[in-house]
PDB file of C-alpha atoms (C1' of nucleotides) in Angstrom:
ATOM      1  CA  UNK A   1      -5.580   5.789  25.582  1.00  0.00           C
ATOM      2  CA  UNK A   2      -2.758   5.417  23.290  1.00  0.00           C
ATOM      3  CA  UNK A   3      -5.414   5.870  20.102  1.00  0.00           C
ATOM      4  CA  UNK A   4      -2.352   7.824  17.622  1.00  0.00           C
ATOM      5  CA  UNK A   5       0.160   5.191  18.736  1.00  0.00           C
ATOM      6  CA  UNK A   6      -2.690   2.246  17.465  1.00  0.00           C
ATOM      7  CA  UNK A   7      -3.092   4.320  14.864  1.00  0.00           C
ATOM      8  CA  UNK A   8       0.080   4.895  13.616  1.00  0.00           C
ATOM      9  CA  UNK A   9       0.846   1.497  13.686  1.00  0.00           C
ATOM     10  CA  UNK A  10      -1.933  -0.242  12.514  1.00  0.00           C
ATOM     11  CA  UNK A  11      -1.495   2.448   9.024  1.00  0.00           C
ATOM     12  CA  UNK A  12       2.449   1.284   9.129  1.00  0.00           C
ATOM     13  CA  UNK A  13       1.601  -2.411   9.136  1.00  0.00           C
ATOM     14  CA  UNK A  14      -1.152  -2.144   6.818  1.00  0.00           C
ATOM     15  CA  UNK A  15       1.045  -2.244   3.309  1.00  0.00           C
ATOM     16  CA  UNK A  16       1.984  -5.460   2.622  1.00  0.00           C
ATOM     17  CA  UNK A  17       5.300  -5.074   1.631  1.00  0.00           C
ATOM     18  CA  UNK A  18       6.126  -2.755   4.770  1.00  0.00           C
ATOM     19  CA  UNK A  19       5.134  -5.422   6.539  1.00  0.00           C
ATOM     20  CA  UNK A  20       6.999  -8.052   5.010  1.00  0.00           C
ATOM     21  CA  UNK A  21      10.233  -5.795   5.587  1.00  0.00           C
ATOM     22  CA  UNK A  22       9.454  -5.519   9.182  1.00  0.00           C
ATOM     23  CA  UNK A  23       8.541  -9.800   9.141  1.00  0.00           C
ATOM     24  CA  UNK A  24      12.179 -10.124   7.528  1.00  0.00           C
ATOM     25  CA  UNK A  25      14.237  -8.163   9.852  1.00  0.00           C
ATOM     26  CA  UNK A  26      12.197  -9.694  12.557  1.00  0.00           C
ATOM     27  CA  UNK A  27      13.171 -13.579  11.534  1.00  0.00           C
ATOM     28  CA  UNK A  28      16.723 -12.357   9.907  1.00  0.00           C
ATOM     29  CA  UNK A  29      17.943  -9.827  12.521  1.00  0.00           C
ATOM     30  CA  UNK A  30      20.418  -6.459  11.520  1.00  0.00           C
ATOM     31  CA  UNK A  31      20.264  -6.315   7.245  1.00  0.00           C
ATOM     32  CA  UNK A  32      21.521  -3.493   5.159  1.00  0.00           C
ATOM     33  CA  UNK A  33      19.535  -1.471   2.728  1.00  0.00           C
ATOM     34  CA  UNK A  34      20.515  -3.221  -0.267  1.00  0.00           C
ATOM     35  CA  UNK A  35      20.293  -6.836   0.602  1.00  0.00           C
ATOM     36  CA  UNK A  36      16.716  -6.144   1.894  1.00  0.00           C
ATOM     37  CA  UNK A  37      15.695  -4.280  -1.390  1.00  0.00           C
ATOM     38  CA  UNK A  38      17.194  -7.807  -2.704  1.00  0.00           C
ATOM     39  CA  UNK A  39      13.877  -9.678  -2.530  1.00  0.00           C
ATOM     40  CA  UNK A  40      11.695  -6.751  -1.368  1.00  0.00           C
ATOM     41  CA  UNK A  41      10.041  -6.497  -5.348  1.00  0.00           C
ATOM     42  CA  UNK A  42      10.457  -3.040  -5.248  1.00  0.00           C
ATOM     43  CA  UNK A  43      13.080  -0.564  -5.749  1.00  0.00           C
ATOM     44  CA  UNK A  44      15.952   0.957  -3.001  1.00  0.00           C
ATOM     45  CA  UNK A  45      14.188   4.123  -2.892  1.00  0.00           C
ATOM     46  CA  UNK A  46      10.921   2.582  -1.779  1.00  0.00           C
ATOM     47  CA  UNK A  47      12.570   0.105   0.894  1.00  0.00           C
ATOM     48  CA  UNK A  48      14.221   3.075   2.447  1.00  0.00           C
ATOM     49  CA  UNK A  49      10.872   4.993   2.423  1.00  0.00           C
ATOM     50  CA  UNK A  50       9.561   1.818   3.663  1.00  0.00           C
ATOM     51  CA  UNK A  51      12.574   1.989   6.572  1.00  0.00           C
ATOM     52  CA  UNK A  52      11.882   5.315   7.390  1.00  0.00           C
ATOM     53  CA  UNK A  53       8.008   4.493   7.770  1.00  0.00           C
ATOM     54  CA  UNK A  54       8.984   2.070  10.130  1.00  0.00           C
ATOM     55  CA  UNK A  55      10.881   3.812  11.952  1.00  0.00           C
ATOM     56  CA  UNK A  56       8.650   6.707  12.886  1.00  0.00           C
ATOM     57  CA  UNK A  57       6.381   3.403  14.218  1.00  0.00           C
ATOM     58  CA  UNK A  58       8.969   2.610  16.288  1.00  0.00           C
ATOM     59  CA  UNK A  59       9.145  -0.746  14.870  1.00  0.00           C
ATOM     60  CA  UNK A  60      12.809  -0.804  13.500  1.00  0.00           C
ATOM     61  CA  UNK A  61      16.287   0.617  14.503  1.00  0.00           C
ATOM     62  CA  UNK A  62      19.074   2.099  12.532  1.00  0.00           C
ATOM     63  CA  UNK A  63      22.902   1.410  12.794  1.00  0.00           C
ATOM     64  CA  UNK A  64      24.991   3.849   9.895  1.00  0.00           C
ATOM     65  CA  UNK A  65      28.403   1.908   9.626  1.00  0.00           C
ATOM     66  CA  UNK A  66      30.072   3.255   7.224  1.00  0.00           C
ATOM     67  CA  UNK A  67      28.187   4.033   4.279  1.00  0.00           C
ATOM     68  CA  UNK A  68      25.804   1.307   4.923  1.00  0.00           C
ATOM     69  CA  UNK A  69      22.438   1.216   6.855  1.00  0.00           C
ATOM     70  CA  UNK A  70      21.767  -1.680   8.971  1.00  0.00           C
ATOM     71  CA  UNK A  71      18.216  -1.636  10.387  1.00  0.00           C
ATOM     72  CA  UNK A  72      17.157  -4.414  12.994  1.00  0.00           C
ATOM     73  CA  UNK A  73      13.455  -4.905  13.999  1.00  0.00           C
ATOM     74  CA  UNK A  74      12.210  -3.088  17.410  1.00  0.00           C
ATOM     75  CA  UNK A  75       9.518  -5.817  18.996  1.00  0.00           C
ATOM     76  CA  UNK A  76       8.749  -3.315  21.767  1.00  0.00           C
ATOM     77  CA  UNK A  77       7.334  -1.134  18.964  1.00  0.00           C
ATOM     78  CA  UNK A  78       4.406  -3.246  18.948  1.00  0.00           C
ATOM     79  CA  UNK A  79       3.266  -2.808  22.656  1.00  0.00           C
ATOM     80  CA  UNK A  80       0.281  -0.030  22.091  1.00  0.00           C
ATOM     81  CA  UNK A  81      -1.105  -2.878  19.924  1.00  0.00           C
ATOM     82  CA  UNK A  82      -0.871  -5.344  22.113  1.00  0.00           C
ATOM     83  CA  UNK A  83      -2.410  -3.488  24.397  1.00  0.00           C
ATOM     84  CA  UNK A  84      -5.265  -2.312  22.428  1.00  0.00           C
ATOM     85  CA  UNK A  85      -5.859  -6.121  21.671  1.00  0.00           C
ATOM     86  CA  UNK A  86      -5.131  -7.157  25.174  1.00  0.00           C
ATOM     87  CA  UNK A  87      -8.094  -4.650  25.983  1.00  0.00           C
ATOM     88  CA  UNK A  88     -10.832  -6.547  23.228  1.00  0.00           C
ATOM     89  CA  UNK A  89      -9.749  -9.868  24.156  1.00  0.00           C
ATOM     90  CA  UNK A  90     -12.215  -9.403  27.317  1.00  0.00           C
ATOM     91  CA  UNK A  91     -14.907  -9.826  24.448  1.00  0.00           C
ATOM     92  CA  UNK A  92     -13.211 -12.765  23.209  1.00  0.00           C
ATOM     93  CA  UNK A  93     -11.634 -15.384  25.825  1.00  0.00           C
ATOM     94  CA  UNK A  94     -12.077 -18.721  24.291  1.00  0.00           C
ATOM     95  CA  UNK A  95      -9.426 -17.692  21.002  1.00  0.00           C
ATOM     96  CA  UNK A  96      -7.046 -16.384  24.016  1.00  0.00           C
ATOM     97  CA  UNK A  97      -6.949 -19.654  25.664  1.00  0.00           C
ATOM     98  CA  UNK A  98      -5.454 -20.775  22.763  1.00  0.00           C
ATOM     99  CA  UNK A  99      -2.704 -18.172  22.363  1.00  0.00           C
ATOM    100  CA  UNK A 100      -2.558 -19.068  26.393  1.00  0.00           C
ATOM    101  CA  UNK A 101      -1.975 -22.612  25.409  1.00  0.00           C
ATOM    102  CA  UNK A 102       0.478 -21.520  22.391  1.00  0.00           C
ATOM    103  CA  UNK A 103       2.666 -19.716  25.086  1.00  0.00           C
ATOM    104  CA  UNK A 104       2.761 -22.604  27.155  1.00  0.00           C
ATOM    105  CA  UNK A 105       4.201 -24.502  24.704  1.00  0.00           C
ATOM    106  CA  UNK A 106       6.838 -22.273  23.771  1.00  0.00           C
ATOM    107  CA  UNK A 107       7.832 -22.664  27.247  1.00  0.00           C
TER     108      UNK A 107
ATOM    109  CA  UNK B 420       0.080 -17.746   5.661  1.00  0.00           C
ATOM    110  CA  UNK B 421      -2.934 -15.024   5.980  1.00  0.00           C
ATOM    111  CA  UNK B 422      -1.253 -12.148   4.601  1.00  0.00           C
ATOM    112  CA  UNK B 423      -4.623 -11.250   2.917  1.00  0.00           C
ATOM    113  CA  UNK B 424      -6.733 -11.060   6.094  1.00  0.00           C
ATOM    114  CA  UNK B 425      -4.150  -9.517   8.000  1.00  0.00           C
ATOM    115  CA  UNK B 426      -3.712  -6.863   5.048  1.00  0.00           C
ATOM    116  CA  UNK B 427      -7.464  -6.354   5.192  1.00  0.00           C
ATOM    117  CA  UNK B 428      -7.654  -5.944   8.972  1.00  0.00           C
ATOM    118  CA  UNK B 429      -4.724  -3.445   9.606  1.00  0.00           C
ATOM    119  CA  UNK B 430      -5.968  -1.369   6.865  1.00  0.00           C
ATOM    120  CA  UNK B 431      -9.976  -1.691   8.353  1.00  0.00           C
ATOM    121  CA  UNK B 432      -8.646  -0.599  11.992  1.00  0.00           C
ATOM    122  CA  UNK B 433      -6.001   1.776  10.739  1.00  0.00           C
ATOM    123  CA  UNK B 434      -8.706   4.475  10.489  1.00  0.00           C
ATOM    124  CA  UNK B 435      -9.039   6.007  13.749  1.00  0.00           C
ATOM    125  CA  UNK B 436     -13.328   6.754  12.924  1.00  0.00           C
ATOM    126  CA  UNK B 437     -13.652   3.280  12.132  1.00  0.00           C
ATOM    127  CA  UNK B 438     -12.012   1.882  14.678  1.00  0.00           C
ATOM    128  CA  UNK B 439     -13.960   3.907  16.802  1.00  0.00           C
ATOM    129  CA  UNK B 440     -17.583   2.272  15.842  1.00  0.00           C
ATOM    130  CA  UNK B 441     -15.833  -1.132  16.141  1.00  0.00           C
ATOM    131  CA  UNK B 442     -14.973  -0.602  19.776  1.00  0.00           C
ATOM    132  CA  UNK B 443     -18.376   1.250  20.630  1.00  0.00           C
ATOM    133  CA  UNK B 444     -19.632  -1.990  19.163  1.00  0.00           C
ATOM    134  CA  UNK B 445     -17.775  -4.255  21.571  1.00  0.00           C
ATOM    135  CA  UNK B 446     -18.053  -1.905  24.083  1.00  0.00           C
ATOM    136  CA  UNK B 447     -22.032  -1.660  24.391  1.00  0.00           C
ATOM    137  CA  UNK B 448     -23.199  -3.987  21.942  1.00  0.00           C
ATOM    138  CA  UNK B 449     -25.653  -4.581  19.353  1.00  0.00           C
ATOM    139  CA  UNK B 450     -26.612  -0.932  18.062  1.00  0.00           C
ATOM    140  CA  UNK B 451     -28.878   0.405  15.313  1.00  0.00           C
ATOM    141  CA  UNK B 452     -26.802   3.055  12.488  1.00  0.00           C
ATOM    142  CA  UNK B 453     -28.806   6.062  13.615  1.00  0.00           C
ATOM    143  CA  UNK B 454     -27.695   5.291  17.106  1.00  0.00           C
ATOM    144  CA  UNK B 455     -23.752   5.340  16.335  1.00  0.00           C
ATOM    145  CA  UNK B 456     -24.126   7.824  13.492  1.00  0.00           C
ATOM    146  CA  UNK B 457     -24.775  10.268  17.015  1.00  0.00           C
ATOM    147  CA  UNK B 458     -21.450  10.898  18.303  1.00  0.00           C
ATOM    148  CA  UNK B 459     -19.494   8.940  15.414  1.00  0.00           C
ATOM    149  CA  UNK B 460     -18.068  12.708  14.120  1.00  0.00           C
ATOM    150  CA  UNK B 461     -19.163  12.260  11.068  1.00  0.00           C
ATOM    151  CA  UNK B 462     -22.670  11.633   8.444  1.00  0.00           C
ATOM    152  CA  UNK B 463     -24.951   8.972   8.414  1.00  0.00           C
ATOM    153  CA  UNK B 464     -23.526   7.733   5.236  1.00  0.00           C
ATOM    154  CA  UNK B 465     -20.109   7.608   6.346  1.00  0.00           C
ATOM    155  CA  UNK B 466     -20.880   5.514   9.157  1.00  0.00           C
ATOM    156  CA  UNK B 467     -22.852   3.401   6.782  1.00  0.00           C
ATOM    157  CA  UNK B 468     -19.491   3.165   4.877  1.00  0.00           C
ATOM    158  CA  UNK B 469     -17.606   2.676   8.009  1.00  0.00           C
ATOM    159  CA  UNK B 470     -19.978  -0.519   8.889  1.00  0.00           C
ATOM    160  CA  UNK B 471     -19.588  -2.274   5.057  1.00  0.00           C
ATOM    161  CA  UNK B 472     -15.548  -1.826   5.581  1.00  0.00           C
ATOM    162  CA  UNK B 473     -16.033  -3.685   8.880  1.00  0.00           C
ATOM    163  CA  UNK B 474     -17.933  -5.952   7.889  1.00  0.00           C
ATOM    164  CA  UNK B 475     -16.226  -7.007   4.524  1.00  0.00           C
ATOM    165  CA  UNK B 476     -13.457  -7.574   6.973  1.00  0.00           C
ATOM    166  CA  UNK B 477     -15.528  -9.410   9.087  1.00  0.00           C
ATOM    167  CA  UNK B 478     -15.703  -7.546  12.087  1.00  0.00           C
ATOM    168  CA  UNK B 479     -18.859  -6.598  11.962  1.00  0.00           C
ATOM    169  CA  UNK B 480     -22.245  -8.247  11.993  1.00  0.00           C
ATOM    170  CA  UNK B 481     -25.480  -7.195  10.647  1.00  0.00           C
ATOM    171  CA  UNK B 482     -29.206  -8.061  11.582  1.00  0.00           C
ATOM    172  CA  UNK B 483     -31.655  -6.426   9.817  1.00  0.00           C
ATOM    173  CA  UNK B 484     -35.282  -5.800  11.606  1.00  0.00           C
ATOM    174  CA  UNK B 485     -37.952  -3.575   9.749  1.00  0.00           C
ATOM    175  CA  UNK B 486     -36.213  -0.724   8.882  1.00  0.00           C
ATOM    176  CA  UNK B 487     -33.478  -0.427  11.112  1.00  0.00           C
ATOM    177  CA  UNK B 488     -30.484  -2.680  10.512  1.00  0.00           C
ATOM    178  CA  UNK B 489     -28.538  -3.686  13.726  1.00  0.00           C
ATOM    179  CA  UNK B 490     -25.098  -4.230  13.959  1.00  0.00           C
ATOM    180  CA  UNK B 491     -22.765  -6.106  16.271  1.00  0.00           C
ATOM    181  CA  UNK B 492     -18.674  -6.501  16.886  1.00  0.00           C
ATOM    182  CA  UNK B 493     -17.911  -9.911  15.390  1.00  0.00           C
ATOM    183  CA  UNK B 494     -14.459 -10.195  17.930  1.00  0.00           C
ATOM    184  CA  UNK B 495     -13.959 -13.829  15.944  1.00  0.00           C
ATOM    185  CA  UNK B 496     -12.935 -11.360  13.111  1.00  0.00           C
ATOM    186  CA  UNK B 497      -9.713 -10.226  14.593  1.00  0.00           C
ATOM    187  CA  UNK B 498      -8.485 -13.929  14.598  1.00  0.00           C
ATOM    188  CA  UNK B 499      -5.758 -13.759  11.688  1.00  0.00           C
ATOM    189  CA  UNK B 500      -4.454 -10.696  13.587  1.00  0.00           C
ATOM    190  CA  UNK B 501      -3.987 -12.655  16.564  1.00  0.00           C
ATOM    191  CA  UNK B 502      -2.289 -15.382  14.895  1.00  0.00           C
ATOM    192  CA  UNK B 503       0.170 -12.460  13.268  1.00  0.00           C
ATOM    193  CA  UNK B 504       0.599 -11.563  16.394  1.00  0.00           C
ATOM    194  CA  UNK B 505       1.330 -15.142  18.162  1.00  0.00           C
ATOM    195  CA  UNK B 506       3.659 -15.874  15.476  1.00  0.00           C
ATOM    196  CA  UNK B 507       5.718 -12.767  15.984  1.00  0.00           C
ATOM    197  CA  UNK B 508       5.761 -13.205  19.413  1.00  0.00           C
ATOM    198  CA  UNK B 509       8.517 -15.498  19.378  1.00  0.00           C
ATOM    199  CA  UNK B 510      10.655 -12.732  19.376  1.00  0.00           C
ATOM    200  CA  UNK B 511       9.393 -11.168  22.445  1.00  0.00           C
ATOM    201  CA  UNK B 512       8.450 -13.354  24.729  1.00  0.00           C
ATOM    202  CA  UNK B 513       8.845 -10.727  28.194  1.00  0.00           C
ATOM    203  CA  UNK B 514       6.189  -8.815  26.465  1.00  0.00           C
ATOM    204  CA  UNK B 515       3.787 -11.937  26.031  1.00  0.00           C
ATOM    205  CA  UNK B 516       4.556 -13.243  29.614  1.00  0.00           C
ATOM    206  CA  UNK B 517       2.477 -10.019  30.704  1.00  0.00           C
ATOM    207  CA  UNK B 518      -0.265 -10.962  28.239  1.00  0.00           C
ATOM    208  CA  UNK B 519       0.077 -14.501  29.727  1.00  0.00           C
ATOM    209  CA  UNK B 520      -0.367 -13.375  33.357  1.00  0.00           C
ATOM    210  CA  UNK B 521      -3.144 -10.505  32.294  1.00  0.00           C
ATOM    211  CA  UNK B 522      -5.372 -13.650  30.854  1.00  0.00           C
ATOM    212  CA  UNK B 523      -4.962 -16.101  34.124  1.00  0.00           C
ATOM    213  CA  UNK B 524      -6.358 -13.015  36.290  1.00  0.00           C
ATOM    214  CA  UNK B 525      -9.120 -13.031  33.650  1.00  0.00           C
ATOM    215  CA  UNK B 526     -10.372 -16.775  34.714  1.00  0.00           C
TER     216      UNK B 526
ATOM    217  C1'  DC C1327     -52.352   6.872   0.542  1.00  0.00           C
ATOM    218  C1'  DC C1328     -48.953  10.382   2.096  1.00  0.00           C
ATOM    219  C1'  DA C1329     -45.364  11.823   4.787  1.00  0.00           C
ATOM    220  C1'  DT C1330     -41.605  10.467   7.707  1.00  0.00           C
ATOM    221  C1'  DT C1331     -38.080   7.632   9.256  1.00  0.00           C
ATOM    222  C1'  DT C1332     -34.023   4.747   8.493  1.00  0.00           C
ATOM    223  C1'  DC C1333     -30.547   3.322   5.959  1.00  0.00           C
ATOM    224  C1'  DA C1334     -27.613   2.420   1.654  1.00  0.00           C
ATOM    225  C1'  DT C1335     -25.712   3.850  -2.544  1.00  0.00           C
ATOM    226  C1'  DA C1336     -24.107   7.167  -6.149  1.00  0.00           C
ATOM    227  C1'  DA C1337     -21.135  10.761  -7.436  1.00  0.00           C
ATOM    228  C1'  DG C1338     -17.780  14.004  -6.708  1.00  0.00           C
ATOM    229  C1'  DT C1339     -13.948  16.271  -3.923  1.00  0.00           C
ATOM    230  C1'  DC C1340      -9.685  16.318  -1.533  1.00  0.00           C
ATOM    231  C1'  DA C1341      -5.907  14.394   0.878  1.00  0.00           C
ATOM    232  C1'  DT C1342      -2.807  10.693   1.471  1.00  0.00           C
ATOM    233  C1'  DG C1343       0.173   7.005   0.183  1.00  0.00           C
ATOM    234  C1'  DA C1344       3.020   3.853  -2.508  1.00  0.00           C
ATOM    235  C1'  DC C1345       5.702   3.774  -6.220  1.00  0.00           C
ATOM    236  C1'  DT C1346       8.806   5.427  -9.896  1.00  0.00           C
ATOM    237  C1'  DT C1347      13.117   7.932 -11.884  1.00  0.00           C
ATOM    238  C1'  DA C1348      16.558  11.327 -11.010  1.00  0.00           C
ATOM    239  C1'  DT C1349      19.958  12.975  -8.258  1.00  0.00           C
ATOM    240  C1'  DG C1350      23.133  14.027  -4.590  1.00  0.00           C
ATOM    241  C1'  DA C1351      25.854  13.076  -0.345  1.00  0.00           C
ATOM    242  C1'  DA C1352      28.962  10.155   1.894  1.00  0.00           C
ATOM    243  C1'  DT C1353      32.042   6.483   2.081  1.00  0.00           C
ATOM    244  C1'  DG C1354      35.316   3.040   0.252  1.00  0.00           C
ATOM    245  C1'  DA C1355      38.420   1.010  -3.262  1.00  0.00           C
ATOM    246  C1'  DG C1356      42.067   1.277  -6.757  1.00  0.00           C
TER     247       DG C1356
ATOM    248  C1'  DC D1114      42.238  11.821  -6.994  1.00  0.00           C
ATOM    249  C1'  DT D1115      38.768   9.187  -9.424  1.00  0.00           C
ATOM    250  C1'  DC D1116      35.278   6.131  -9.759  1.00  0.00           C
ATOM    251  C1'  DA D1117      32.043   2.966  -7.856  1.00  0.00           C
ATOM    252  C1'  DT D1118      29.028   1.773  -4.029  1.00  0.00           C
ATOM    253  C1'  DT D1119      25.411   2.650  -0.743  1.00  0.00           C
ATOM    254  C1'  DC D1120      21.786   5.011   0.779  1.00  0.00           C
ATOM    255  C1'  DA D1121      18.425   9.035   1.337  1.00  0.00           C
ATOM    256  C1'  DT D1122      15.786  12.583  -0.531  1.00  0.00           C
ATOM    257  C1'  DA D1123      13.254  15.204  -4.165  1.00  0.00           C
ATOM    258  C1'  DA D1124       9.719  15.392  -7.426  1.00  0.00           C
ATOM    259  C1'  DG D1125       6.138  13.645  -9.981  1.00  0.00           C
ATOM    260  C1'  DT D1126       2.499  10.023 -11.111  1.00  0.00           C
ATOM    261  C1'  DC D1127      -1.326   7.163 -10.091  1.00  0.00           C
ATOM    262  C1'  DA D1128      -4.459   4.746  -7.241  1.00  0.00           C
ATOM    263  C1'  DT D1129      -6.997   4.521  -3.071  1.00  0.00           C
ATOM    264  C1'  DG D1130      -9.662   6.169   0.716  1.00  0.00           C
ATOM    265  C1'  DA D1131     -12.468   9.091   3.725  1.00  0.00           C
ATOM    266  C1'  DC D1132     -15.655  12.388   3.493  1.00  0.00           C
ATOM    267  C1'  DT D1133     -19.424  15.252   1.687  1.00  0.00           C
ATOM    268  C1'  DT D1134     -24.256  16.157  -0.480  1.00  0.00           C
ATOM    269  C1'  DA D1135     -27.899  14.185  -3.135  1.00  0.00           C
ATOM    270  C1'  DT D1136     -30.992  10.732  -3.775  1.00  0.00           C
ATOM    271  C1'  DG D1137     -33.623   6.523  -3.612  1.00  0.00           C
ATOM    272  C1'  DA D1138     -35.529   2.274  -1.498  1.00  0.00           C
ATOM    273  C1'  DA D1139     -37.971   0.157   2.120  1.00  0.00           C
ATOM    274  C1'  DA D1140     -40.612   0.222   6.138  1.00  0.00           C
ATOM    275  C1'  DT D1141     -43.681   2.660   9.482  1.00  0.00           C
ATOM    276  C1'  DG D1142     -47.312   5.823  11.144  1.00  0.00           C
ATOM    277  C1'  DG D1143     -51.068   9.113  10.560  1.00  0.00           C
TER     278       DG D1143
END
DNA sequence: CCATTTCATAAGTCATGACTTATGAATGAG
DNA sequence: CTCATTCATAAGTCATGACTTATGAAATGG
């Protein structure tokens, strides 16, 4: 089905600190290069490799303004996973009852 | 939280080989390494590899009888990914509500 | 026993990936 | 204009990872 798309995005979200730039924008909305290298523990070139990485995913968004980047995270990004754990979960129903029950709560 | 385990898991199902025994695994169940080694792609020790990255992960269960060791999909392995994934959920709830209704017309 | 089957491990190769420093392009400020 | 800021890209290093062939251990069958 969508194997690359799984693919690709399991290999994107697989370095930690990819991830946590992805985890940021998610709970901080639009940042700019610079403040996210600002706590990233690695340098500007590598958070903008990171961006870039994320992008091809799908899982981010670029704005240029100016001469800064603002990147905001792209939730849809993540559907082919969802799906391909939407697919499993028929092998496992008793832990989705719970994210069931999560859901509900969040209602 | 369970960066770690999450870490370990993306980069376990990143690889598209490996992946592919896991889901033959859930797919038809408990099978010996000869038996997935035909039609895995690759040699016998590769998929022997393959099985001790899944199973360090804990994906992956082994049962040894005689000479032939069987394995199984552990499914109760992909539980920190689920969590990653109910946490960043929040921020996509349309997406979810699909997942939502997909599980009720699993009861 | 002896040979065969079944699997795991060792060792080496090759590609990829995550990081660094260096640099340049583009914009903004004075 | 000049200089600083902001970011991306280039180039090189180093570790990791996926695969191979070779081999050995353990169990089975004759």
């Amino acid at each position: 089905m969508h194997e690359i798309a799984v693919t690709l995005l399991m290999r994107t979200l697989s370095d930690p600190t990819r991830r946590a730039v992805f985890e940021r924008l998610s709970r901080e909305g639009e940042l700019t290069v610079g403040v996210l290298t600002r706590g990233a523990g690695v340098s500007q070139p590598a958070v903008s490799q990171h961006l870039a990485a994320l992008k091809i995913a799908g899982l981010v968004r670029e704005r240029r303004e100016g001469r800064r980047a603002h990147y905001r995270a792209e939730p849809a990004g993540l559907a082919p996973l969802l799906d391909w754990f939407a697919h499993y979960s028929t092998f496992w129903p008793e832990r989705f009852d719970q994210l069931e029950a999560l859901l509900k709560d969040m209602d």
